[in-house]
Amino acid sequence: MKTTKYYIAAITAYVIWGFFSLVLKPIHEYPSLDILFYRVFSCSFLMLLIAFAFKRKRIKETIETFRSLPVSEKKKTILLNIGGSFFLMANWFTFIYVMNHVSVKATSLAYLVCPILTTLLAYFILKEKLTKTQWLAVGMSISGCLLLSYADIMDMFFSIIIGFTYACYLVSQRVNKGFDKFIVLTFHITLSALFLLPFYSAYSGPVPTDFKFYFCIETIAVFFTIIPLFLNLYALSGINSSTVGMLLNINPMIAFVLANVVYKEKITPLQILAYSIIFMAVLVFNTHHFFGMKQKRSIC
């Protein structure tokens, strides 16, 4: 199907993010703001370097496209991109703080809540239509999240904050069309860096000297930020934000396994049941795509 490549892009992004804790936990002793500062500054520097070295033609085309827009569309585009940058930055900070100071499971739950919030925002704001089967999947996800929140209400509180910021980012970027995705992402991250720069001297700690810190930061910047975010934006150009949001459940399922296997966080039978329900919800939500692929193969 024509949408298969967009599904692959989204799935790849969320599989990568599922292993994020492996490079974030080793630097948990550093303040969350320091990790955020160095992550954003590093990403911005790398993306600007790539953009001006290899994408100067795309930059000119993007500027020309923006100039050709009507005044109302220009205002809309500016708002979408400033808003996208803000939501992205807010999501990163809350994620890092909760990961390092609350629990891995709380961040895992956040990206289970996020697909539900994304689907609801897309339905009410973007008027994206859902089938009865997809609404059933949303209901299954809600029931799974309620089971998880029953075990720890504070985890749910932090999870809603993280999930809402990323849901807003996904929905806003679904309608942010007509521009090169790498250039758009470069703008989002660079604007975040410029916003954070005045706060660096006042709120940052001593300059890290440990090689491990910089190795982890650069790994986060390239493999856990630039690549998956680009894939995420690419996926949004071909499939609905509600679908991209639902596939996001792949991320916390991997994180959930790591929380138990690697970090030895206690896992209860109730949590296993809840994650199983949410996993089934992802399959149910995307049955139309699976059946479409099957029918195409049978025709061929």
Coordinates of C-alpha atoms in Angstrom, one line a residue:
M1 CA 0.0 0.0 0.0
K2 CA 1.0 3.6 -0.5
T3 CA 1.0 4.3 3.2
T4 CA 3.3 1.4 4.2
K5 CA 6.4 3.5 4.0
Y6 CA 4.9 6.0 6.4
Y7 CA 3.9 3.2 8.8
I8 CA 7.5 1.9 8.7
A9 CA 8.9 5.3 9.4
A10 CA 6.6 5.8 12.5
I11 CA 7.3 2.2 13.8
T12 CA 11.1 2.7 13.4
A13 CA 11.0 6.0 15.2
Y14 CA 9.0 4.5 18.2
V15 CA 11.2 1.4 18.4
I16 CA 14.3 3.6 18.6
W17 CA 12.6 5.7 21.4
G18 CA 11.7 2.6 23.3
F19 CA 15.4 2.1 24.1
F20 CA 15.9 5.8 25.1
S21 CA 16.5 4.9 28.8
L22 CA 19.6 2.9 27.9
V23 CA 21.5 6.2 27.2
L24 CA 19.5 8.5 29.5
K25 CA 19.8 6.5 32.7
P26 CA 23.7 6.4 32.7
I27 CA 23.7 10.2 33.2
H28 CA 20.8 10.4 35.7
E29 CA 23.0 12.1 38.3
Y30 CA 23.1 15.2 36.1
P31 CA 20.3 17.8 36.6
S32 CA 17.4 17.4 34.1
L33 CA 17.9 21.0 32.9
D34 CA 21.6 20.3 32.1
I35 CA 20.7 17.3 30.0
L36 CA 18.0 19.3 28.2
F37 CA 20.4 22.2 27.6
Y38 CA 23.1 20.1 26.1
R39 CA 20.7 17.9 24.1
V40 CA 19.0 20.9 22.5
F41 CA 22.2 22.8 21.8
S42 CA 23.9 19.8 20.3
C43 CA 20.9 18.9 18.1
S44 CA 20.6 22.5 16.9
F45 CA 24.3 22.7 16.1
L46 CA 24.4 19.4 14.2
M47 CA 21.2 20.2 12.2
L48 CA 22.3 23.7 11.2
L49 CA 25.6 22.3 10.1
I50 CA 23.9 19.6 7.9
A51 CA 21.3 22.1 6.6
F52 CA 23.8 24.8 5.5
A53 CA 26.3 22.2 4.2
F54 CA 23.9 19.9 2.2
K55 CA 20.5 21.6 2.1
R56 CA 21.1 25.2 1.0
K57 CA 18.8 24.7 -2.0
R58 CA 16.0 23.3 0.2
I59 CA 16.5 26.3 2.5
K60 CA 16.0 28.7 -0.4
E61 CA 13.0 26.8 -1.6
T62 CA 11.4 26.9 1.9
I63 CA 11.9 30.6 2.2
E64 CA 10.4 31.2 -1.3
T65 CA 7.5 28.9 -0.5
F66 CA 6.8 30.9 2.7
R67 CA 7.0 34.2 0.9
S68 CA 4.5 33.1 -1.6
L69 CA 1.9 32.3 1.0
P70 CA -1.1 34.6 1.7
V71 CA -0.7 36.7 4.9
S72 CA -3.2 34.5 6.8
E73 CA -1.3 31.4 5.8
K74 CA 2.0 33.0 6.9
K75 CA 0.6 33.7 10.3
K76 CA -0.7 30.2 10.6
T77 CA 2.6 28.7 9.6
I78 CA 4.5 30.9 12.1
L79 CA 2.1 29.9 14.9
L80 CA 2.3 26.2 14.0
N81 CA 6.1 26.2 14.0
I82 CA 6.6 28.3 17.2
G83 CA 4.0 26.2 18.9
G84 CA 5.6 23.0 17.7
S85 CA 8.9 24.1 19.1
F86 CA 7.4 25.0 22.4
F87 CA 5.6 21.6 22.8
L88 CA 8.7 19.7 21.8
M89 CA 10.8 21.5 24.3
A90 CA 8.2 21.1 27.1
N91 CA 7.9 17.4 26.2
W92 CA 11.7 16.8 26.4
F93 CA 12.1 18.5 29.8
T94 CA 9.2 16.7 31.5
F95 CA 10.3 13.4 30.0
I96 CA 13.9 13.8 31.2
Y97 CA 12.7 14.9 34.7
V98 CA 10.3 12.1 35.1
M99 CA 12.7 9.5 33.7
N100 CA 15.5 10.4 36.1
H101 CA 13.5 11.5 39.2
V102 CA 10.2 9.6 39.2
S103 CA 10.4 6.3 37.4
V104 CA 10.9 4.7 34.0
K105 CA 7.4 3.2 34.2
A106 CA 5.9 6.7 34.5
T107 CA 7.5 7.8 31.2
S108 CA 6.3 4.5 29.7
L109 CA 2.8 5.3 30.9
A110 CA 3.1 8.8 29.4
Y111 CA 3.4 7.4 25.9
L112 CA 0.5 5.1 26.5
V113 CA -1.7 8.1 27.4
C114 CA -0.3 10.2 24.5
P115 CA -2.0 8.1 21.7
I116 CA -5.3 8.5 23.4
L117 CA -4.8 12.3 23.8
T118 CA -3.6 12.5 20.2
T119 CA -6.6 10.6 18.8
L120 CA -9.0 12.8 20.7
L121 CA -7.3 16.1 19.8
A122 CA -7.1 15.0 16.1
Y123 CA -10.8 14.1 16.2
F124 CA -12.0 17.4 17.7
I125 CA -9.5 19.8 16.2
L126 CA -8.5 18.2 12.8
K127 CA -11.8 16.4 12.3
E128 CA -10.1 13.1 11.6
K129 CA -12.6 10.3 11.2
L130 CA -12.3 7.1 13.1
T131 CA -14.1 3.8 12.3
K132 CA -16.1 1.9 15.0
T133 CA -13.2 -0.6 15.2
Q134 CA -10.7 2.2 15.9
W135 CA -13.0 3.7 18.6
L136 CA -13.0 0.2 20.1
A137 CA -9.2 0.3 20.1
V138 CA -9.2 3.7 21.8
G139 CA -11.6 2.3 24.4
M140 CA -9.2 -0.6 25.0
S141 CA -6.3 1.8 25.4
I142 CA -8.2 3.9 27.9
S143 CA -9.1 0.8 30.0
G144 CA -5.4 -0.3 30.0
C145 CA -4.3 3.1 31.1
L146 CA -6.9 3.2 33.9
L147 CA -5.7 -0.2 35.1
L148 CA -2.1 1.2 35.3
S149 CA -3.2 4.4 37.0
Y150 CA -5.0 2.4 39.7
A151 CA -1.6 1.1 40.8
D152 CA 0.0 4.6 41.0
I153 CA -2.0 7.8 40.6
M154 CA 1.0 10.1 40.6
D155 CA 2.6 8.2 37.7
M156 CA -0.6 8.9 35.8
F157 CA -0.4 12.6 36.7
F158 CA 3.1 13.0 35.4
S159 CA 2.2 10.8 32.4
I160 CA -0.7 13.1 31.3
I161 CA 1.6 16.1 31.3
I162 CA 4.3 14.4 29.1
G163 CA 1.7 12.8 26.9
F164 CA -0.3 16.0 26.3
T165 CA 2.8 18.0 25.2
Y166 CA 3.7 15.4 22.6
A167 CA 0.1 14.9 21.5
C168 CA -0.1 18.7 20.8
Y169 CA 3.2 18.5 18.8
L170 CA 1.9 15.6 16.7
V171 CA -1.5 17.3 16.0
S172 CA 0.1 20.7 15.2
Q173 CA 2.6 19.2 12.8
R174 CA 0.0 17.1 10.9
V175 CA -1.3 20.4 9.4
N176 CA 2.1 21.9 9.0
K177 CA 2.6 20.9 5.4
G178 CA 4.3 22.2 2.3
F179 CA 7.8 22.5 3.7
D180 CA 10.9 20.2 3.8
K181 CA 10.6 18.1 6.9
F182 CA 14.3 18.4 7.8
I183 CA 14.2 22.2 7.5
V184 CA 11.1 22.3 9.7
L185 CA 12.7 20.1 12.3
T186 CA 15.9 22.3 12.2
F187 CA 13.7 25.3 12.8
H188 CA 11.9 23.7 15.8
I189 CA 15.1 22.6 17.5
T190 CA 17.0 25.8 16.8
L191 CA 14.1 28.0 18.1
S192 CA 14.1 25.8 21.2
A193 CA 17.9 26.4 21.6
L194 CA 17.5 30.1 21.3
F195 CA 14.7 30.1 23.8
L196 CA 16.8 28.1 26.3
L197 CA 20.1 30.1 25.7
P198 CA 19.3 33.0 28.1
F199 CA 18.5 30.5 30.9
Y200 CA 21.7 28.5 30.5
S201 CA 24.0 30.8 32.6
A202 CA 21.5 31.1 35.4
Y203 CA 20.2 27.6 35.7
S204 CA 23.0 25.3 34.4
G205 CA 25.3 23.4 36.7
P206 CA 29.1 23.2 36.4
V207 CA 30.3 22.3 32.9
P208 CA 30.5 18.5 32.7
T209 CA 34.0 17.0 32.3
D210 CA 33.1 13.3 32.1
F211 CA 33.4 11.8 28.6
K212 CA 30.4 9.5 29.4
F213 CA 28.2 12.6 29.6
Y214 CA 29.1 13.9 26.2
F215 CA 29.0 10.5 24.6
C216 CA 25.5 9.9 25.9
I217 CA 24.4 13.4 24.9
E218 CA 25.7 13.0 21.3
T219 CA 24.1 9.6 21.1
I220 CA 20.8 11.1 22.3
A221 CA 21.1 14.0 19.9
V222 CA 21.7 11.9 16.7
F223 CA 20.0 8.5 17.3
F224 CA 17.3 9.4 19.8
T225 CA 16.3 12.9 18.6
I226 CA 17.2 13.9 15.1
I227 CA 16.6 10.5 13.3
P228 CA 13.3 9.5 15.1
L229 CA 11.9 13.0 15.0
F230 CA 12.5 13.3 11.3
L231 CA 10.9 9.9 10.7
N232 CA 8.0 11.0 12.9
L233 CA 7.4 14.1 10.8
Y234 CA 7.8 12.1 7.6
A235 CA 5.1 9.6 8.8
L236 CA 2.8 12.5 9.6
S237 CA 3.0 13.6 6.0
G238 CA 1.4 10.4 4.8
I239 CA -0.9 9.1 7.6
N240 CA -3.3 10.6 10.1
S241 CA -1.9 11.9 13.4
S242 CA -4.3 9.6 15.3
T243 CA -2.7 6.6 13.5
V244 CA 0.8 7.9 14.2
G245 CA -0.2 8.5 17.8
M246 CA -1.6 5.0 18.3
L247 CA 1.6 3.5 16.9
L248 CA 3.4 5.4 19.6
N249 CA 2.3 2.7 22.0
I250 CA 5.3 0.6 20.6
N251 CA 7.7 3.0 22.5
P252 CA 6.3 2.4 26.1
M253 CA 5.9 -1.3 25.6
I254 CA 9.7 -1.6 24.9
A255 CA 10.4 0.8 27.8
F256 CA 8.1 -1.4 30.0
V257 CA 10.2 -4.5 29.3
L258 CA 13.4 -2.6 29.9
A259 CA 12.1 -1.3 33.3
N260 CA 11.6 -4.9 34.4
V261 CA 14.5 -6.7 32.7
V262 CA 17.3 -4.0 32.9
Y263 CA 16.3 -1.7 35.8
K264 CA 14.6 -4.3 37.9
E265 CA 11.5 -2.1 38.6
K266 CA 8.7 -4.2 40.1
I267 CA 6.1 -5.3 37.6
T268 CA 2.7 -6.6 38.8
P269 CA 0.3 -8.9 37.1
L270 CA -2.1 -6.0 36.8
Q271 CA 0.5 -4.0 34.8
I272 CA 1.1 -7.0 32.5
L273 CA -2.6 -7.3 31.9
A274 CA -2.9 -3.6 31.1
Y275 CA 0.0 -3.6 28.7
S276 CA -1.4 -6.7 27.0
I277 CA -4.7 -4.9 26.5
I278 CA -2.9 -1.8 25.0
F279 CA -0.8 -4.0 22.7
M280 CA -4.1 -5.6 21.4
A281 CA -5.5 -2.1 21.0
V282 CA -2.6 -1.1 18.6
L283 CA -3.3 -4.2 16.5
V284 CA -7.1 -3.5 16.5
F285 CA -6.6 0.1 15.6
N286 CA -4.5 -0.8 12.5
T287 CA -6.4 -3.8 11.3
H288 CA -7.6 -1.9 8.2
H289 CA -3.9 -1.5 7.1
F290 CA -3.0 -5.1 7.8
F291 CA -6.0 -6.3 5.9
G292 CA -5.3 -3.9 3.1
M293 CA -1.8 -5.4 2.7
K294 CA -3.1 -8.9 2.8
Q295 CA -5.7 -8.1 0.1
K296 CA -3.0 -6.5 -2.1
R297 CA -0.8 -9.6 -1.8
S298 CA -3.7 -11.9 -2.8
I299 CA -4.5 -9.7 -5.8
C300 CA -0.8 -9.8 -6.9

